[in-house]
Amino acid sequence: MSNHDTPLPLSFRADLLSRMMPSLRAGECCSLVGTSGVGKSNLVRFLRRQDVQAAYWGGDRTWVVVADTHSLVYAEQPVEFVVAELMIHRLVLEIESRIGAGELSGWASDLHTRLLAQPSALLAMRYLERICARLCEGCQLQIVFLFDQFEDLWRDADARFFLNLRNLRDQFKYQLAYLVLTREPLKRGRADLPAVEAFWELFDSHTYGLGMYGEADAQEMVRRLELRSGSALDPARRRAAIALSGGHPGLLRAVFWALSRSPALEPEAAALLEVGAVAEECRKLWGDLSESEQRLARLIAGGLAPRQEREATLDGLRLKEIVVGKPPALFSPLFGAYVIRQSGADVAGVVVVPALRQVWLDGQPLEKQLSPLEFGLLAYLARHVGTVCRREDILRELYKEKEQSYSASDERLDTILRRLRDALSEDARNPRYLITHRGVGVQLTHGLLQE
């Protein structure tokens, strides 16, 4: 075994596991939510290890049984049978591995063989129940079924299957639990939530984010990448790789390979986003976000505070650690730079579409109807976004009287500006977008004009 293939240290993902494990030890079902490339497979392999289970559960009386449903081929059998058969198969393998040949192993293997000879979803659940009874009640074990890539099963299986899983858990309460790994909270994965409420409510109070690596884990992963590649980053580029990636496993890996293969490449966001593998990791991560999450990410990347009605979306991004800190910020400068590059009507700030007489504010259509003068003022400012527009020039644009001389003290502009601030919910004493430069003019700080 090479050095980079040595087992991960028992401190791996300690921040997360120290929060989640008390719930699992108490027999509660837990949900882990994480985006693309966040290292679900690494965590699954880690939790399968018996030394990890002994360390976190304090002995050998807890078995973590992995059921990876992502690669299942359903063929002619219903999904409910295929998954229950997989759970039995994994239990049989676990018994053979931990206990070895004997009466229990032979009996469980015989049940599995009979099930394969006579495929039936009903029989599969009955046999699964019998094996769990022998292990939980007869052997006084705690069984944790770990479902990786659970969203496909959650989407496809009949509601009755999840009610059967709930019933199985209730029969061996606190001795049988489920740990599911998904990209989104369970409440977002099905249209018939009331029909499966008895199942997802098991996880409602025990949902955790599988987020980014902490400093120690990030350093360990870079060390392993260096051993694998045969080349080491200098300390400054190593720090930059970790900081720019924000500890996202997939981004960290892509940034490492980019920097190690191209010593002349500058460790900065603009240069790294030109590397295909780095941009692809950002694209996958961006694609995992819902439209509302993407809109909010754009706002935060632009340095704008989220609006009140987006608190639920913000909570979801915080759960997955896409957003961190107060005030909210994106986890990674590199991903933040990628987000800023994304365009559309829902960019941060004010977007004016003259052809449709539409205004978007922070990714949402403006509710209040603007008068022609108010719309004209906003369109003019959006055309010159970031520039302080002189009051005389604004008045000449609004009133179209080219030869007339306009005064900077003309109060008509103040009246229009006051109504426009009200429509945009701007506080004149603490404005976000419309900045008045006394005696000079007006500036729109964030926005664009879509011709």
Short mmCIF file of C-alpha atoms in Angstrom, two decimals:
data_model
loop_
_atom_site.label_atom_id
_atom_site.label_comp_id
_atom_site.label_asym_id
_atom_site.label_seq_id
_atom_site.Cartn_x
_atom_site.Cartn_y
_atom_site.Cartn_z
CA MET A 1 0.00 0.00 0.00
CA SER A 2 1.42 3.40 -1.04
CA ASN A 3 1.48 6.29 1.39
CA HIS A 4 -1.35 8.16 -0.31
CA ASP A 5 -3.57 5.05 -0.04
CA THR A 6 -3.20 4.82 3.74
CA PRO A 7 -6.50 5.07 5.64
CA LEU A 8 -7.78 8.52 6.38
CA PRO A 9 -7.10 9.60 9.97
CA LEU A 10 -9.87 9.12 12.52
CA SER A 11 -10.09 12.92 12.73
CA PHE A 12 -11.44 13.06 9.14
CA ARG A 13 -14.61 15.19 8.95
CA ALA A 14 -14.51 15.53 12.73
CA ASP A 15 -16.45 18.81 12.75
CA LEU A 16 -19.41 17.23 11.00
CA LEU A 17 -19.31 13.84 12.70
CA SER A 18 -19.03 15.30 16.17
CA ARG A 19 -22.39 17.01 15.53
CA MET A 20 -24.13 14.11 13.79
CA MET A 21 -22.91 11.07 15.71
CA PRO A 22 -24.76 11.78 18.97
CA SER A 23 -28.03 11.54 17.02
CA LEU A 24 -27.04 8.28 15.35
CA ARG A 25 -25.81 6.82 18.63
CA ALA A 26 -29.21 7.64 20.11
CA GLY A 27 -30.85 5.65 17.31
CA GLU A 28 -32.15 8.66 15.37
CA CYS A 29 -32.26 8.70 11.58
CA CYS A 30 -30.06 11.35 9.95
CA SER A 31 -29.90 13.08 6.58
CA LEU A 32 -26.70 14.45 5.05
CA VAL A 33 -27.12 17.07 2.31
CA GLY A 34 -24.21 17.96 0.04
CA THR A 35 -23.59 19.30 -3.45
CA SER A 36 -21.60 17.81 -6.33
CA GLY A 37 -17.97 17.02 -5.64
CA VAL A 38 -18.28 17.48 -1.91
CA GLY A 39 -16.81 14.09 -1.07
CA LYS A 40 -19.78 11.82 -0.34
CA SER A 41 -17.91 8.72 -1.53
CA ASN A 42 -14.93 9.45 0.70
CA LEU A 43 -17.22 9.80 3.70
CA VAL A 44 -19.07 6.56 2.89
CA ARG A 45 -15.81 4.63 2.66
CA PHE A 46 -14.69 6.22 5.92
CA LEU A 47 -17.87 5.25 7.79
CA ARG A 48 -17.65 1.66 6.54
CA ARG A 49 -14.41 1.13 8.42
CA GLN A 50 -14.78 -0.88 11.60
CA ASP A 51 -12.17 1.19 13.44
CA VAL A 52 -14.20 4.33 12.67
CA GLN A 53 -17.37 2.69 13.94
CA ALA A 54 -15.58 1.55 17.08
CA ALA A 55 -14.21 5.05 17.67
CA TYR A 56 -17.53 6.83 17.28
CA TRP A 57 -19.83 4.22 18.79
CA GLY A 58 -17.46 3.01 21.48
CA GLY A 59 -17.26 -0.69 20.62
CA ASP A 60 -18.31 -3.28 18.04
CA ARG A 61 -22.05 -3.36 18.74
CA THR A 62 -22.94 -0.96 15.89
CA TRP A 63 -22.77 -2.00 12.25
CA VAL A 64 -22.91 0.51 9.40
CA VAL A 65 -24.38 -1.30 6.40
CA VAL A 66 -23.94 0.58 3.11
CA ALA A 67 -26.63 0.35 0.43
CA ASP A 68 -25.49 2.32 -2.62
CA THR A 69 -28.64 2.56 -4.72
CA HIS A 70 -27.07 4.74 -7.42
CA SER A 71 -25.65 1.88 -9.47
CA LEU A 72 -28.58 -0.53 -9.16
CA VAL A 73 -30.03 -2.02 -12.33
CA TYR A 74 -33.74 -2.59 -11.80
CA ALA A 75 -34.23 -4.80 -14.87
CA GLU A 76 -37.60 -6.57 -14.66
CA GLN A 77 -38.02 -6.23 -10.92
CA PRO A 78 -39.68 -3.30 -9.16
CA VAL A 79 -37.38 -0.88 -7.39
CA GLU A 80 -38.85 -1.85 -4.01
CA PHE A 81 -37.71 -5.47 -4.44
CA VAL A 82 -34.28 -4.52 -5.77
CA VAL A 83 -33.51 -2.22 -2.83
CA ALA A 84 -34.79 -4.60 -0.17
CA GLU A 85 -32.77 -7.43 -1.77
CA LEU A 86 -29.70 -5.18 -1.72
CA MET A 87 -30.20 -4.47 1.99
CA ILE A 88 -30.43 -8.23 2.70
CA HIS A 89 -27.37 -8.93 0.56
CA ARG A 90 -25.33 -6.30 2.42
CA LEU A 91 -26.45 -7.69 5.76
CA VAL A 92 -25.37 -11.19 4.73
CA LEU A 93 -21.95 -9.89 3.69
CA GLU A 94 -21.63 -8.01 6.97
CA ILE A 95 -22.49 -11.11 9.00
CA GLU A 96 -19.96 -13.21 7.06
CA SER A 97 -17.28 -10.53 7.51
CA ARG A 98 -17.79 -9.92 11.22
CA ILE A 99 -18.99 -13.27 12.54
CA GLY A 100 -17.77 -15.71 9.92
CA ALA A 101 -19.25 -19.07 9.01
CA GLY A 102 -21.80 -20.43 11.40
CA GLU A 103 -25.50 -20.93 12.07
CA LEU A 104 -26.46 -17.24 11.73
CA SER A 105 -24.46 -16.73 8.56
CA GLY A 106 -25.85 -19.90 6.94
CA TRP A 107 -29.41 -19.06 7.92
CA ALA A 108 -29.24 -15.50 6.52
CA SER A 109 -27.54 -16.67 3.33
CA ASP A 110 -30.24 -19.32 2.86
CA LEU A 111 -33.00 -16.69 3.16
CA HIS A 112 -31.24 -14.60 0.52
CA THR A 113 -30.92 -17.57 -1.83
CA ARG A 114 -34.62 -18.40 -1.44
CA LEU A 115 -35.53 -14.79 -2.20
CA LEU A 116 -33.51 -14.78 -5.42
CA ALA A 117 -35.22 -18.01 -6.46
CA GLN A 118 -38.64 -16.51 -5.79
CA PRO A 119 -38.40 -12.72 -6.31
CA SER A 120 -41.09 -10.86 -4.43
CA ALA A 121 -41.10 -7.37 -2.89
CA LEU A 122 -43.32 -8.65 -0.06
CA LEU A 123 -41.01 -11.59 0.70
CA ALA A 124 -37.99 -9.31 0.53
CA MET A 125 -39.40 -7.05 3.26
CA ARG A 126 -40.39 -10.07 5.38
CA TYR A 127 -36.92 -11.63 5.12
CA LEU A 128 -35.29 -8.27 5.83
CA GLU A 129 -37.40 -7.96 8.96
CA ARG A 130 -36.42 -11.44 10.13
CA ILE A 131 -32.70 -10.84 9.69
CA CYS A 132 -32.91 -7.47 11.47
CA ALA A 133 -34.77 -9.16 14.34
CA ARG A 134 -31.98 -11.73 14.76
CA LEU A 135 -29.30 -9.03 14.77
CA CYS A 136 -31.06 -6.33 16.82
CA GLU A 137 -32.93 -8.48 19.32
CA GLY A 138 -30.94 -11.71 19.32
CA CYS A 139 -27.45 -10.21 19.07
CA GLN A 140 -28.27 -6.84 20.67
CA LEU A 141 -26.70 -4.91 17.80
CA GLN A 142 -27.46 -1.47 16.44
CA ILE A 143 -27.81 -1.41 12.65
CA VAL A 144 -27.34 1.79 10.64
CA PHE A 145 -28.33 1.48 6.98
CA LEU A 146 -26.36 4.07 5.01
CA PHE A 147 -28.01 4.98 1.70
CA ASP A 148 -25.66 6.75 -0.68
CA GLN A 149 -27.13 8.60 -3.69
CA PHE A 150 -30.54 8.34 -2.07
CA GLU A 151 -32.27 10.96 -4.24
CA ASP A 152 -32.88 8.54 -7.15
CA LEU A 153 -34.59 6.03 -4.87
CA TRP A 154 -36.48 8.79 -3.09
CA ARG A 155 -37.80 10.03 -6.42
CA ASP A 156 -38.64 6.68 -8.05
CA ALA A 157 -39.92 4.30 -5.38
CA ASP A 158 -43.57 3.96 -4.43
CA ALA A 159 -44.69 5.68 -1.24
CA ARG A 160 -45.59 2.31 0.29
CA PHE A 161 -41.93 1.27 0.23
CA PHE A 162 -40.92 4.17 2.45
CA LEU A 163 -43.78 3.43 4.82
CA ASN A 164 -42.43 -0.13 5.04
CA LEU A 165 -38.99 1.25 5.89
CA ARG A 166 -40.59 3.40 8.56
CA ASN A 167 -42.37 0.37 9.97
CA LEU A 168 -39.12 -1.62 9.98
CA ARG A 169 -37.41 1.13 11.92
CA ASP A 170 -40.29 1.39 14.40
CA GLN A 171 -40.11 -2.34 15.15
CA PHE A 172 -36.50 -1.99 16.29
CA LYS A 173 -36.63 1.58 17.50
CA TYR A 174 -33.25 3.01 18.52
CA GLN A 175 -31.54 -0.22 17.37
CA LEU A 176 -32.13 0.42 13.67
CA ALA A 177 -31.58 3.76 11.96
CA TYR A 178 -31.14 5.19 8.47
CA LEU A 179 -28.47 7.61 7.27
CA VAL A 180 -29.26 9.03 3.81
CA LEU A 181 -27.00 11.13 1.57
CA THR A 182 -28.67 13.47 -0.90
CA ARG A 183 -28.02 16.68 -2.81
CA GLU A 184 -31.16 18.37 -1.49
CA PRO A 185 -33.23 18.02 1.70
CA LEU A 186 -35.80 15.23 1.44
CA LYS A 187 -38.69 17.69 1.45
CA ARG A 188 -37.64 18.93 -2.00
CA GLY A 189 -37.37 15.54 -3.68
CA ARG A 190 -40.98 14.38 -4.10
CA ALA A 191 -44.31 15.83 -5.15
CA ASP A 192 -46.35 13.58 -2.82
CA LEU A 193 -44.77 14.64 0.49
CA PRO A 194 -47.93 14.06 2.57
CA ALA A 195 -47.97 10.41 1.43
CA VAL A 196 -44.43 9.82 2.72
CA GLU A 197 -44.49 12.15 5.71
CA ALA A 198 -44.15 9.24 8.14
CA PHE A 199 -40.74 8.54 6.60
CA TRP A 200 -39.19 11.97 6.03
CA GLU A 201 -40.26 13.23 9.44
CA LEU A 202 -37.71 10.78 10.88
CA PHE A 203 -35.00 13.05 9.47
CA ASP A 204 -36.59 16.46 9.92
CA SER A 205 -34.78 17.33 13.14
CA HIS A 206 -31.56 15.56 12.20
CA THR A 207 -30.52 17.04 8.83
CA TYR A 208 -26.88 18.07 8.46
CA GLY A 209 -24.87 19.68 5.71
CA LEU A 210 -21.99 17.75 4.17
CA GLY A 211 -19.98 20.86 3.43
CA MET A 212 -16.40 21.85 2.82
CA TYR A 213 -13.20 20.45 4.27
CA GLY A 214 -11.86 22.12 7.37
CA GLU A 215 -8.23 23.23 7.39
CA ALA A 216 -6.83 19.93 8.68
CA ASP A 217 -8.76 17.81 6.15
CA ALA A 218 -7.83 20.15 3.28
CA GLN A 219 -4.15 19.94 4.21
CA GLU A 220 -4.38 16.14 4.39
CA MET A 221 -6.00 15.94 0.96
CA VAL A 222 -3.37 18.17 -0.61
CA ARG A 223 -0.66 15.99 0.98
CA ARG A 224 -2.24 12.90 -0.59
CA LEU A 225 -2.50 14.61 -3.97
CA GLU A 226 1.15 15.58 -3.76
CA LEU A 227 2.14 11.97 -3.05
CA ARG A 228 -0.01 10.75 -5.89
CA SER A 229 1.36 13.27 -8.38
CA GLY A 230 4.96 13.04 -7.22
CA SER A 231 5.23 16.82 -7.02
CA ALA A 232 4.68 19.21 -4.13
CA LEU A 233 3.27 22.74 -4.20
CA ASP A 234 5.33 25.40 -2.51
CA PRO A 235 3.74 26.66 0.74
CA ALA A 236 2.29 29.82 -0.85
CA ARG A 237 0.60 27.94 -3.72
CA ARG A 238 -0.65 25.29 -1.30
CA ARG A 239 -2.28 27.98 0.86
CA ALA A 240 -3.73 29.62 -2.25
CA ALA A 241 -5.20 26.34 -3.49
CA ILE A 242 -7.01 25.77 -0.20
CA ALA A 243 -8.17 29.37 0.14
CA LEU A 244 -9.39 29.75 -3.45
CA SER A 245 -11.28 26.44 -3.40
CA GLY A 246 -12.83 27.19 -0.03
CA GLY A 247 -12.14 23.59 0.96
CA HIS A 248 -14.59 22.15 -1.60
CA PRO A 249 -13.10 18.69 -2.31
CA GLY A 250 -13.74 18.68 -6.05
CA LEU A 251 -12.53 22.25 -6.54
CA LEU A 252 -9.50 21.66 -4.34
CA ARG A 253 -8.52 18.63 -6.42
CA ALA A 254 -8.99 20.50 -9.72
CA VAL A 255 -7.03 23.54 -8.50
CA PHE A 256 -4.21 21.35 -7.21
CA TRP A 257 -3.77 19.57 -10.54
CA ALA A 258 -3.92 22.87 -12.42
CA LEU A 259 -1.23 24.46 -10.25
CA SER A 260 1.00 21.39 -10.10
CA ARG A 261 0.94 20.80 -13.86
CA SER A 262 1.47 24.45 -14.78
CA PRO A 263 4.07 26.06 -12.49
CA ALA A 264 3.69 29.38 -14.33
CA LEU A 265 -0.06 29.53 -13.73
CA GLU A 266 -0.97 32.34 -11.36
CA PRO A 267 -2.91 31.15 -8.29
CA GLU A 268 -5.78 33.58 -8.81
CA ALA A 269 -9.41 33.14 -9.74
CA ALA A 270 -9.31 34.70 -13.21
CA ALA A 271 -6.46 32.48 -14.37
CA LEU A 272 -7.79 29.29 -12.80
CA LEU A 273 -11.24 29.70 -14.37
CA GLU A 274 -9.56 29.40 -17.77
CA VAL A 275 -8.57 25.82 -16.82
CA GLY A 276 -11.21 23.41 -18.13
CA ALA A 277 -11.30 21.06 -15.13
CA VAL A 278 -11.62 23.97 -12.68
CA ALA A 279 -14.40 25.62 -14.66
CA GLU A 280 -16.19 22.27 -14.95
CA GLU A 281 -16.22 21.79 -11.16
CA CYS A 282 -17.73 25.26 -10.78
CA ARG A 283 -20.27 24.49 -13.51
CA LYS A 284 -21.41 21.29 -11.78
CA LEU A 285 -21.71 23.06 -8.48
CA TRP A 286 -23.66 25.89 -10.08
CA GLY A 287 -25.94 23.40 -11.84
CA ASP A 288 -26.81 21.79 -8.51
CA LEU A 289 -28.37 25.02 -7.28
CA SER A 290 -32.03 25.83 -7.84
CA GLU A 291 -33.00 28.99 -9.74
CA SER A 292 -33.75 30.83 -6.51
CA GLU A 293 -30.40 29.70 -5.06
CA GLN A 294 -28.60 30.88 -8.18
CA ARG A 295 -30.27 34.29 -7.98
CA LEU A 296 -29.30 34.65 -4.35
CA ALA A 297 -25.75 33.47 -5.04
CA ARG A 298 -25.43 36.23 -7.66
CA LEU A 299 -26.54 38.82 -5.14
CA ILE A 300 -24.09 37.62 -2.53
CA ALA A 301 -21.25 37.40 -5.06
CA GLY A 302 -21.99 41.03 -5.91
CA GLY A 303 -21.69 42.00 -2.26
CA LEU A 304 -25.39 42.71 -1.81
CA ALA A 305 -27.33 41.71 1.29
CA PRO A 306 -30.19 39.24 0.62
CA ARG A 307 -33.76 40.48 0.74
CA GLN A 308 -36.06 39.38 3.55
CA GLU A 309 -38.19 36.98 1.52
CA ARG A 310 -35.14 34.94 0.59
CA GLU A 311 -34.38 33.71 4.10
CA ALA A 312 -35.50 30.14 3.32
CA THR A 313 -33.24 30.04 0.27
CA LEU A 314 -30.38 31.45 2.31
CA ASP A 315 -30.90 28.74 4.93
CA GLY A 316 -30.61 26.08 2.22
CA LEU A 317 -27.35 27.54 0.94
CA ARG A 318 -26.00 27.74 4.48
CA LEU A 319 -26.94 24.09 5.10
CA LYS A 320 -24.79 23.03 2.14
CA GLU A 321 -22.10 25.56 3.16
CA ILE A 322 -22.30 27.31 -0.20
CA VAL A 323 -22.86 30.44 1.90
CA VAL A 324 -20.91 31.08 5.08
CA GLY A 325 -20.45 33.81 7.65
CA LYS A 326 -22.22 37.03 8.56
CA PRO A 327 -22.76 39.04 6.47
CA PRO A 328 -23.30 36.13 4.07
CA ALA A 329 -20.49 35.32 1.65
CA LEU A 330 -19.85 32.53 -0.84
CA PHE A 331 -17.55 29.83 0.52
CA SER A 332 -14.93 30.21 -2.22
CA PRO A 333 -13.43 33.23 -3.99
CA LEU A 334 -13.00 31.03 -7.05
CA PHE A 335 -16.65 29.99 -7.13
CA GLY A 336 -17.63 33.59 -6.40
CA ALA A 337 -15.75 34.73 -9.50
CA TYR A 338 -17.52 32.04 -11.54
CA VAL A 339 -20.92 33.18 -10.23
CA ILE A 340 -20.23 36.80 -11.17
CA ARG A 341 -19.58 35.66 -14.75
CA GLN A 342 -23.08 34.21 -15.02
CA SER A 343 -25.50 36.54 -16.77
CA GLY A 344 -29.24 36.89 -17.12
CA ALA A 345 -32.19 39.03 -16.05
CA ASP A 346 -31.67 37.98 -12.47
CA VAL A 347 -28.26 39.54 -11.91
CA ALA A 348 -27.66 41.48 -8.73
CA GLY A 349 -29.09 44.96 -8.58
CA VAL A 350 -31.40 46.65 -11.09
CA VAL A 351 -32.02 45.32 -14.61
CA VAL A 352 -34.00 47.51 -17.03
CA VAL A 353 -35.51 46.08 -20.23
CA PRO A 354 -36.83 49.07 -22.24
CA ALA A 355 -38.35 47.00 -25.06
CA LEU A 356 -40.67 45.30 -22.56
CA ARG A 357 -40.86 48.20 -20.11
CA GLN A 358 -39.77 45.76 -17.41
CA VAL A 359 -37.63 46.30 -14.34
CA TRP A 360 -36.03 43.52 -12.30
CA LEU A 361 -34.81 44.17 -8.77
CA ASP A 362 -32.45 41.60 -7.23
CA GLY A 363 -33.70 38.93 -9.59
CA GLN A 364 -37.40 39.63 -9.05
CA PRO A 365 -39.80 41.65 -11.25
CA LEU A 366 -40.52 45.04 -9.74
CA GLU A 367 -44.05 45.02 -8.35
CA LYS A 368 -44.75 48.75 -8.52
CA GLN A 369 -45.57 50.28 -11.91
CA LEU A 370 -43.22 53.14 -12.82
CA SER A 371 -44.35 56.33 -14.48
CA PRO A 372 -42.73 57.22 -17.84
CA LEU A 373 -40.42 59.73 -16.15
CA GLU A 374 -39.44 57.28 -13.40
CA PHE A 375 -38.77 54.54 -15.96
CA GLY A 376 -36.82 56.95 -18.14
CA LEU A 377 -34.65 58.03 -15.22
CA LEU A 378 -33.89 54.44 -14.25
CA ALA A 379 -33.12 53.43 -17.84
CA TYR A 380 -30.74 56.38 -18.23
CA LEU A 381 -28.92 55.53 -15.02
CA ALA A 382 -28.74 51.83 -16.00
CA ARG A 383 -27.22 52.82 -19.35
CA HIS A 384 -24.50 54.62 -17.43
CA VAL A 385 -24.27 52.23 -14.47
CA GLY A 386 -21.40 53.05 -12.10
CA THR A 387 -21.07 56.59 -13.48
CA VAL A 388 -22.17 59.70 -11.61
CA CYS A 389 -24.65 61.25 -14.06
CA ARG A 390 -24.90 65.05 -13.95
CA ARG A 391 -28.30 66.42 -13.00
CA GLU A 392 -28.42 68.69 -16.05
CA ASP A 393 -27.77 65.76 -18.40
CA ILE A 394 -30.47 63.65 -16.71
CA LEU A 395 -33.07 66.43 -17.02
CA ARG A 396 -32.18 66.99 -20.68
CA GLU A 397 -32.63 63.23 -21.32
CA LEU A 398 -35.97 63.11 -19.51
CA TYR A 399 -37.55 66.21 -21.04
CA LYS A 400 -35.92 66.03 -24.48
CA GLU A 401 -35.51 69.79 -24.71
CA LYS A 402 -32.03 70.00 -26.16
CA GLU A 403 -31.72 73.76 -26.32
CA GLN A 404 -33.08 74.52 -22.87
CA SER A 405 -30.67 75.30 -20.09
CA TYR A 406 -31.22 73.15 -17.00
CA SER A 407 -30.26 74.06 -13.46
CA ALA A 408 -28.65 71.62 -11.06
CA SER A 409 -31.12 72.84 -8.46
CA ASP A 410 -34.17 71.93 -10.57
CA GLU A 411 -36.53 70.25 -8.06
CA ARG A 412 -38.32 68.18 -10.69
CA LEU A 413 -35.50 65.63 -10.62
CA ASP A 414 -35.69 65.39 -6.83
CA THR A 415 -39.40 64.59 -7.05
CA ILE A 416 -38.87 61.87 -9.66
CA LEU A 417 -35.93 60.45 -7.75
CA ARG A 418 -37.95 60.35 -4.52
CA ARG A 419 -40.75 58.37 -6.20
CA LEU A 420 -38.23 56.03 -7.81
CA ARG A 421 -36.55 55.36 -4.46
CA ASP A 422 -39.94 54.50 -3.01
CA ALA A 423 -40.65 52.03 -5.85
CA LEU A 424 -37.26 50.37 -5.30
CA SER A 425 -37.72 50.35 -1.49
CA GLU A 426 -34.59 52.46 -1.16
CA ASP A 427 -33.77 54.31 2.04
CA ALA A 428 -32.43 57.73 1.04
CA ARG A 429 -30.27 57.82 4.19
CA ASN A 430 -28.81 54.37 3.56
CA PRO A 431 -29.22 53.63 -0.16
CA ARG A 432 -28.17 50.36 -1.79
CA TYR A 433 -28.27 51.30 -5.47
CA LEU A 434 -29.31 54.94 -6.04
CA ILE A 435 -26.57 57.18 -4.69
CA THR A 436 -27.02 60.97 -4.72
CA HIS A 437 -23.84 62.99 -5.01
CA ARG A 438 -24.85 66.35 -3.61
CA GLY A 439 -24.41 69.19 -6.06
CA VAL A 440 -23.16 66.83 -8.79
CA GLY A 441 -25.59 64.13 -9.82
CA VAL A 442 -26.95 60.59 -9.35
CA GLN A 443 -25.32 57.15 -9.66
CA LEU A 444 -26.75 53.64 -10.08
CA THR A 445 -24.17 51.37 -8.46
CA HIS A 446 -25.36 47.87 -9.51
CA GLY A 447 -27.38 46.99 -12.58
CA LEU A 448 -27.54 46.93 -16.36
CA LEU A 449 -29.68 47.89 -19.33
CA GLN A 450 -30.82 45.04 -21.58
CA GLU A 451 -31.40 46.53 -25.04
#
